[in-house]
mmCIF file of C-alpha atoms in Angstrom:
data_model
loop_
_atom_site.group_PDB
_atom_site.id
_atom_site.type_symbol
_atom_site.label_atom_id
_atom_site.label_comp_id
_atom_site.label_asym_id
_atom_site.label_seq_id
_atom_site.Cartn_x
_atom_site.Cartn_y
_atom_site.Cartn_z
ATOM 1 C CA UNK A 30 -5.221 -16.483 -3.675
ATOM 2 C CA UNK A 31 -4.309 -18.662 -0.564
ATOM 3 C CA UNK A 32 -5.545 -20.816 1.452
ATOM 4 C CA UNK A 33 -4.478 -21.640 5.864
ATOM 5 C CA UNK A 34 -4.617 -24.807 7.171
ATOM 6 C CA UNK A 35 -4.515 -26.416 10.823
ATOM 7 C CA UNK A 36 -3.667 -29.206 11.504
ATOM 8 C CA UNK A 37 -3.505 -31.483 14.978
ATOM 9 C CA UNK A 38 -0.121 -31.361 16.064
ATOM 10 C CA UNK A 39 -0.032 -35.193 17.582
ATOM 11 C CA UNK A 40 -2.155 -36.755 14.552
ATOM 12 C CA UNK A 41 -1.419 -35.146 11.577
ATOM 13 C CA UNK A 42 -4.793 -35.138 10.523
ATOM 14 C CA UNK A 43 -6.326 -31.595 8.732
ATOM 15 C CA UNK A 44 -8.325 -29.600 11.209
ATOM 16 C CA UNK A 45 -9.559 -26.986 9.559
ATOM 17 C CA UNK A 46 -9.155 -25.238 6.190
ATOM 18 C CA UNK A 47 -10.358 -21.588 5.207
ATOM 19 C CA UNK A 48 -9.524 -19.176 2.308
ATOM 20 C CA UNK A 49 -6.607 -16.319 3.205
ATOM 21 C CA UNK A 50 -7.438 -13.844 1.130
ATOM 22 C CA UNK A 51 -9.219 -11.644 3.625
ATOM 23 C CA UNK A 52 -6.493 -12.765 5.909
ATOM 24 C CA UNK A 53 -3.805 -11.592 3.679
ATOM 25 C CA UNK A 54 -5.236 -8.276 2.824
ATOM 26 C CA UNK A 55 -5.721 -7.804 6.349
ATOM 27 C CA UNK A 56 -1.648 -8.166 7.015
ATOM 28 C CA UNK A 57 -1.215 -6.417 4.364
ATOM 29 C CA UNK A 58 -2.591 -3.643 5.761
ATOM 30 C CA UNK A 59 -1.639 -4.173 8.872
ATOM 31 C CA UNK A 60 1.977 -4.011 7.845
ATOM 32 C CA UNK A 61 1.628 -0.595 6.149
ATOM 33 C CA UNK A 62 0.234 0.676 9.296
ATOM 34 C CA UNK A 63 3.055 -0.485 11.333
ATOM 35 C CA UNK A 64 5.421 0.912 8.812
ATOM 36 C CA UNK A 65 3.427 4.621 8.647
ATOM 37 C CA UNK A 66 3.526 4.524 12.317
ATOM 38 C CA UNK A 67 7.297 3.960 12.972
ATOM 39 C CA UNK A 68 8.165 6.140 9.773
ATOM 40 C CA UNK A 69 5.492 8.206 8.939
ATOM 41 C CA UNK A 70 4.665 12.281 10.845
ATOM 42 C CA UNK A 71 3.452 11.516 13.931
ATOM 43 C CA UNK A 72 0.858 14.393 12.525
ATOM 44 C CA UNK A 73 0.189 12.914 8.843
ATOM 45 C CA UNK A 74 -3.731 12.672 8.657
ATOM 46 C CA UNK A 75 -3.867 12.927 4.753
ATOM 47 C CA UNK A 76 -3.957 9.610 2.734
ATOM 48 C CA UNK A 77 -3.510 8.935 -0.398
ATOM 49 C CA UNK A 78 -4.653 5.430 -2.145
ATOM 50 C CA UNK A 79 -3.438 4.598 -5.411
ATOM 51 C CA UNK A 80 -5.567 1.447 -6.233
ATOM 52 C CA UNK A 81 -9.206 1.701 -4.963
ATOM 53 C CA UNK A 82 -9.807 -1.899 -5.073
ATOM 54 C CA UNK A 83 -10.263 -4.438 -2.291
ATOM 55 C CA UNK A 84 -6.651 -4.413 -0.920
ATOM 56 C CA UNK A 85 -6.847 0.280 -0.542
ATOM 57 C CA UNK A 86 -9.891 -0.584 2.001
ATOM 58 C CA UNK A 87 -7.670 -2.786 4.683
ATOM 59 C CA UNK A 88 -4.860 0.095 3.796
ATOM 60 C CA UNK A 89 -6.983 2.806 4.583
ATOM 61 C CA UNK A 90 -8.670 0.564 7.840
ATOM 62 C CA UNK A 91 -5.686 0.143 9.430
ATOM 63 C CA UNK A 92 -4.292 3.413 9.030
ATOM 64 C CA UNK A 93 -7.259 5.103 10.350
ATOM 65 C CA UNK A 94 -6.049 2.705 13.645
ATOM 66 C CA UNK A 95 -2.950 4.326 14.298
ATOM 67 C CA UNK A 96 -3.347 7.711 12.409
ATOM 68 C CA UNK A 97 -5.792 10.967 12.773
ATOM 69 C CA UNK A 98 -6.686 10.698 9.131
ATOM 70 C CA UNK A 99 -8.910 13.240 8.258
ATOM 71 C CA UNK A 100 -8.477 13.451 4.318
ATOM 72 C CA UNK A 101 -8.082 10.130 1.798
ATOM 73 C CA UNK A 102 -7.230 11.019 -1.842
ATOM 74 C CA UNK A 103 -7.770 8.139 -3.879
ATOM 75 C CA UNK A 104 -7.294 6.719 -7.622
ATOM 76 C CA UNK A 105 -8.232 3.508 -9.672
ATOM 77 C CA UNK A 106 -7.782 2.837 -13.435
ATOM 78 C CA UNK A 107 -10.905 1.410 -13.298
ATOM 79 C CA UNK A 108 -13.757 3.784 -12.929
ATOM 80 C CA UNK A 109 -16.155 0.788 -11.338
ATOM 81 C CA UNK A 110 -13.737 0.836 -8.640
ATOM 82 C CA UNK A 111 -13.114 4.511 -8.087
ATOM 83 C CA UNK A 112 -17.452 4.590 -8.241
ATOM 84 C CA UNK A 113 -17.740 2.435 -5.310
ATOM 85 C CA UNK A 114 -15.186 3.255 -3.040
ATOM 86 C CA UNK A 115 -16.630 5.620 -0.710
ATOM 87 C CA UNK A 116 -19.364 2.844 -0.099
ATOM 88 C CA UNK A 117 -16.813 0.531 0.761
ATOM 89 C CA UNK A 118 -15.518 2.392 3.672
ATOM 90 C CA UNK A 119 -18.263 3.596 5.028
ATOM 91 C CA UNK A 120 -18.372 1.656 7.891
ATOM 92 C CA UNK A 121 -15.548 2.695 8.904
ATOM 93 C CA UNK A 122 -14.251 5.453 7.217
ATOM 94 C CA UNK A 123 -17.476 7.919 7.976
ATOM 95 C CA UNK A 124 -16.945 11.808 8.628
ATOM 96 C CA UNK A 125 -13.712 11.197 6.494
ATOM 97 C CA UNK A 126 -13.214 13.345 3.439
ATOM 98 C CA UNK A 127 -13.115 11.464 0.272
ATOM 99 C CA UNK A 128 -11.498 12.867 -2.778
ATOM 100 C CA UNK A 129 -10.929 11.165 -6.346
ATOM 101 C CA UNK A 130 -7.883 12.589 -8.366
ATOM 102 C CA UNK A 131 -5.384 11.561 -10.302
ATOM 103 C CA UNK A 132 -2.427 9.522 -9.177
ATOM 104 C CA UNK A 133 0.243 12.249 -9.409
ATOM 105 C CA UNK A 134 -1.731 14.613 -7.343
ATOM 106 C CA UNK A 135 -2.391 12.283 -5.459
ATOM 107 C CA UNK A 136 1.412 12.002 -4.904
ATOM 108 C CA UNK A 137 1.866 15.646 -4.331
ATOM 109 C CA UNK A 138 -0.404 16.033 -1.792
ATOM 110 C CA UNK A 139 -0.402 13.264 0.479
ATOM 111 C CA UNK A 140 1.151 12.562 4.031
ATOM 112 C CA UNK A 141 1.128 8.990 3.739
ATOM 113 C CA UNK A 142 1.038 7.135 -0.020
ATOM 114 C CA UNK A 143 -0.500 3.487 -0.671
ATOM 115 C CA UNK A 144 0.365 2.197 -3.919
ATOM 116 C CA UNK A 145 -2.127 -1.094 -3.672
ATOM 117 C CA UNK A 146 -1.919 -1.994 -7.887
ATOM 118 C CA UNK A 147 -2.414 -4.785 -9.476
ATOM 119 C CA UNK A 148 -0.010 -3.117 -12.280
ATOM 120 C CA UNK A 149 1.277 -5.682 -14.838
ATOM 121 C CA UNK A 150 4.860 -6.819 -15.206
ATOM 122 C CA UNK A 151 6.420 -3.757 -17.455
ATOM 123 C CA UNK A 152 3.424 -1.750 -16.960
ATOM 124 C CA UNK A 153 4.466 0.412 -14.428
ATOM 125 C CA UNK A 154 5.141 3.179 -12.233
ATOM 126 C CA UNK A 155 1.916 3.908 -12.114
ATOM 127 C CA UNK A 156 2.895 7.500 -11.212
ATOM 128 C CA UNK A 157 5.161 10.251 -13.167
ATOM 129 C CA UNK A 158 8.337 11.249 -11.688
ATOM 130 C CA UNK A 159 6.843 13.922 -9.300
ATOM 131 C CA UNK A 160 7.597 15.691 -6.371
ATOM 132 C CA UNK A 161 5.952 14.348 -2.818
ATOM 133 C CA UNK A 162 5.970 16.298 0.516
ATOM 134 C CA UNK A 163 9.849 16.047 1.744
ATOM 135 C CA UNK A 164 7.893 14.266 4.811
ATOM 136 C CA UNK A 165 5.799 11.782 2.809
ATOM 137 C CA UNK A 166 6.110 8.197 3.428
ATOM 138 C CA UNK A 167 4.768 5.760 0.961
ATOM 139 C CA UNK A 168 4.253 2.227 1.475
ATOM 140 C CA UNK A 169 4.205 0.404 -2.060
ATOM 141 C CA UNK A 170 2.300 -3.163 -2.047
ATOM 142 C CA UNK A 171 1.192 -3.882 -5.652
ATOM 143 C CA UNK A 172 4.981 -5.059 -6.353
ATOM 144 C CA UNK A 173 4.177 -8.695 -6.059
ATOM 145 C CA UNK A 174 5.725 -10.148 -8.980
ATOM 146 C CA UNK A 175 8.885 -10.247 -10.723
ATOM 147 C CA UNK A 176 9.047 -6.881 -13.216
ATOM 148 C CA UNK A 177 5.985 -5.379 -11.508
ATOM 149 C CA UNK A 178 6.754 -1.449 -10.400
ATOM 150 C CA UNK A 179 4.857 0.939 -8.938
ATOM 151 C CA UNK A 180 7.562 3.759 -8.034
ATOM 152 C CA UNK A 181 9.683 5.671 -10.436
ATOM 153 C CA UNK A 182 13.408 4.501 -9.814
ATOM 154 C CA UNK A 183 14.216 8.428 -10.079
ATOM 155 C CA UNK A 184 12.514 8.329 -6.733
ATOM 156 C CA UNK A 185 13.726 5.783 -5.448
ATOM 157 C CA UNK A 186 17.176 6.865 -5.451
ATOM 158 C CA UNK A 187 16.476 10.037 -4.206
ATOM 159 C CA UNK A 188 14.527 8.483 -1.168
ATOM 160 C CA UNK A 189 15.415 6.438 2.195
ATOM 161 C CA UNK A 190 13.789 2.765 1.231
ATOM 162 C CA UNK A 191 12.875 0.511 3.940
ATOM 163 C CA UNK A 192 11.511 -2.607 2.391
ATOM 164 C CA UNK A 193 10.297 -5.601 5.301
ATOM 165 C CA UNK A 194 11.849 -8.480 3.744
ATOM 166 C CA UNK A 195 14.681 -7.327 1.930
ATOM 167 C CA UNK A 196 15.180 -10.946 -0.389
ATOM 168 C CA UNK A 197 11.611 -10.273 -1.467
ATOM 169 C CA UNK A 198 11.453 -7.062 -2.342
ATOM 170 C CA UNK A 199 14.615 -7.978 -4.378
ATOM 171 C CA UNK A 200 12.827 -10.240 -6.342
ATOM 172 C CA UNK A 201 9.279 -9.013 -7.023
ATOM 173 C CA UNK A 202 9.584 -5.186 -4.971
ATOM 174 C CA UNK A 203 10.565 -1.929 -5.888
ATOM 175 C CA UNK A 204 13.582 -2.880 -4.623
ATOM 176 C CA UNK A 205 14.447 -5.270 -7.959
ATOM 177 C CA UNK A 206 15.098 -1.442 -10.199
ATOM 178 C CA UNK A 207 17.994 -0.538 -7.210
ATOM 179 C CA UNK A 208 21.464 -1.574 -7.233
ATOM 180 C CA UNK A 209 22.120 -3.569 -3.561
ATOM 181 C CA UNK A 210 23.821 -1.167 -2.022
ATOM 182 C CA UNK A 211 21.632 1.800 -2.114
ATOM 183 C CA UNK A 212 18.857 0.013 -0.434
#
């Protein structure tokens, strides 16, 4: 939840006040794009969501800015979510192929990952310790809390991690199950 403010720079005064949610999933997935374009195939058109809810449709939006996607796999734990997501896209996501499948195959098959969770602290990964594509880049987002995990840490250490604010990610990213120095 959060909230942006304005405010006139001579007075002081509160100019305007509106709810950031939308405006925060939007960065969101506007920063995974960003990343899956400077680190990602230049060729990778299949995407894989894990977490169907709001914050996979502004993953999957603004990767289908910068990417040829041609083939989303996606996965919720809750079915209501999984049910409706092809609706939710539609507007924008239309002539894509849709698939629902489980998480790990998910991993396996995938060009570009989205972990988008709203796991609970200790809860996670939300995958098993499988194999991706040696080219597959995932961008993990759920991690937004202090003991929250969406990765294994056996794949972390076998993989290059880039996080985008490095005290963050530290604290409540993937990044909290390495050791410093390996990041």
């Amino acid at each position: 939840i959060s909230t942006v403010s304005a405010y006139d720079a001579t007075s002081g005064h509160l100019k305007a006040l509106a709810d950031a949610t939308l405006l925060t999933a939007l960065r969101t997935g506007a920063a995974s794009a960003v990343a899956s374009d400077v680190l990602a195939r230049p060729d990778a058109s299949t995407v894989g969501l894990i977490g169907a809810g709001a914050q996979a449709v502004t993953q999957l939006h603004a990767l289908t800015r910068i990417r040829p996607v041609e083939r989303v796999l996606f996965y919720d734990s809750d079915p209501a979510a999984s049910a409706s997501f092809a609706d939710r896209v539609a507007s924008f996501a239309s002539g894509l192929s849709l698939h629902a499948m489980s998480a790990d195959e998910i991993v396996e098959a995938s060009d570009i990952v989205c972990t988008a969770t709203s796991v609970g602290v200790g809860d996670g990964p939300v995958f098993g310790d499988v194999e991706p594509q040696p080219w597959c880049h995932i961008n993990a987002v759920g991690s937004d809390f202090p003991g929250k995990v969406e990765i294994p840490l056996s794949l972390l250490e076998r993989s290059i991690v880039c996080p985008d604010f490095l005290l963050q990610a530290v604290a409540e990213g993937e990044c909290q199950q390495l050791d410093p120095d390996s990041i």
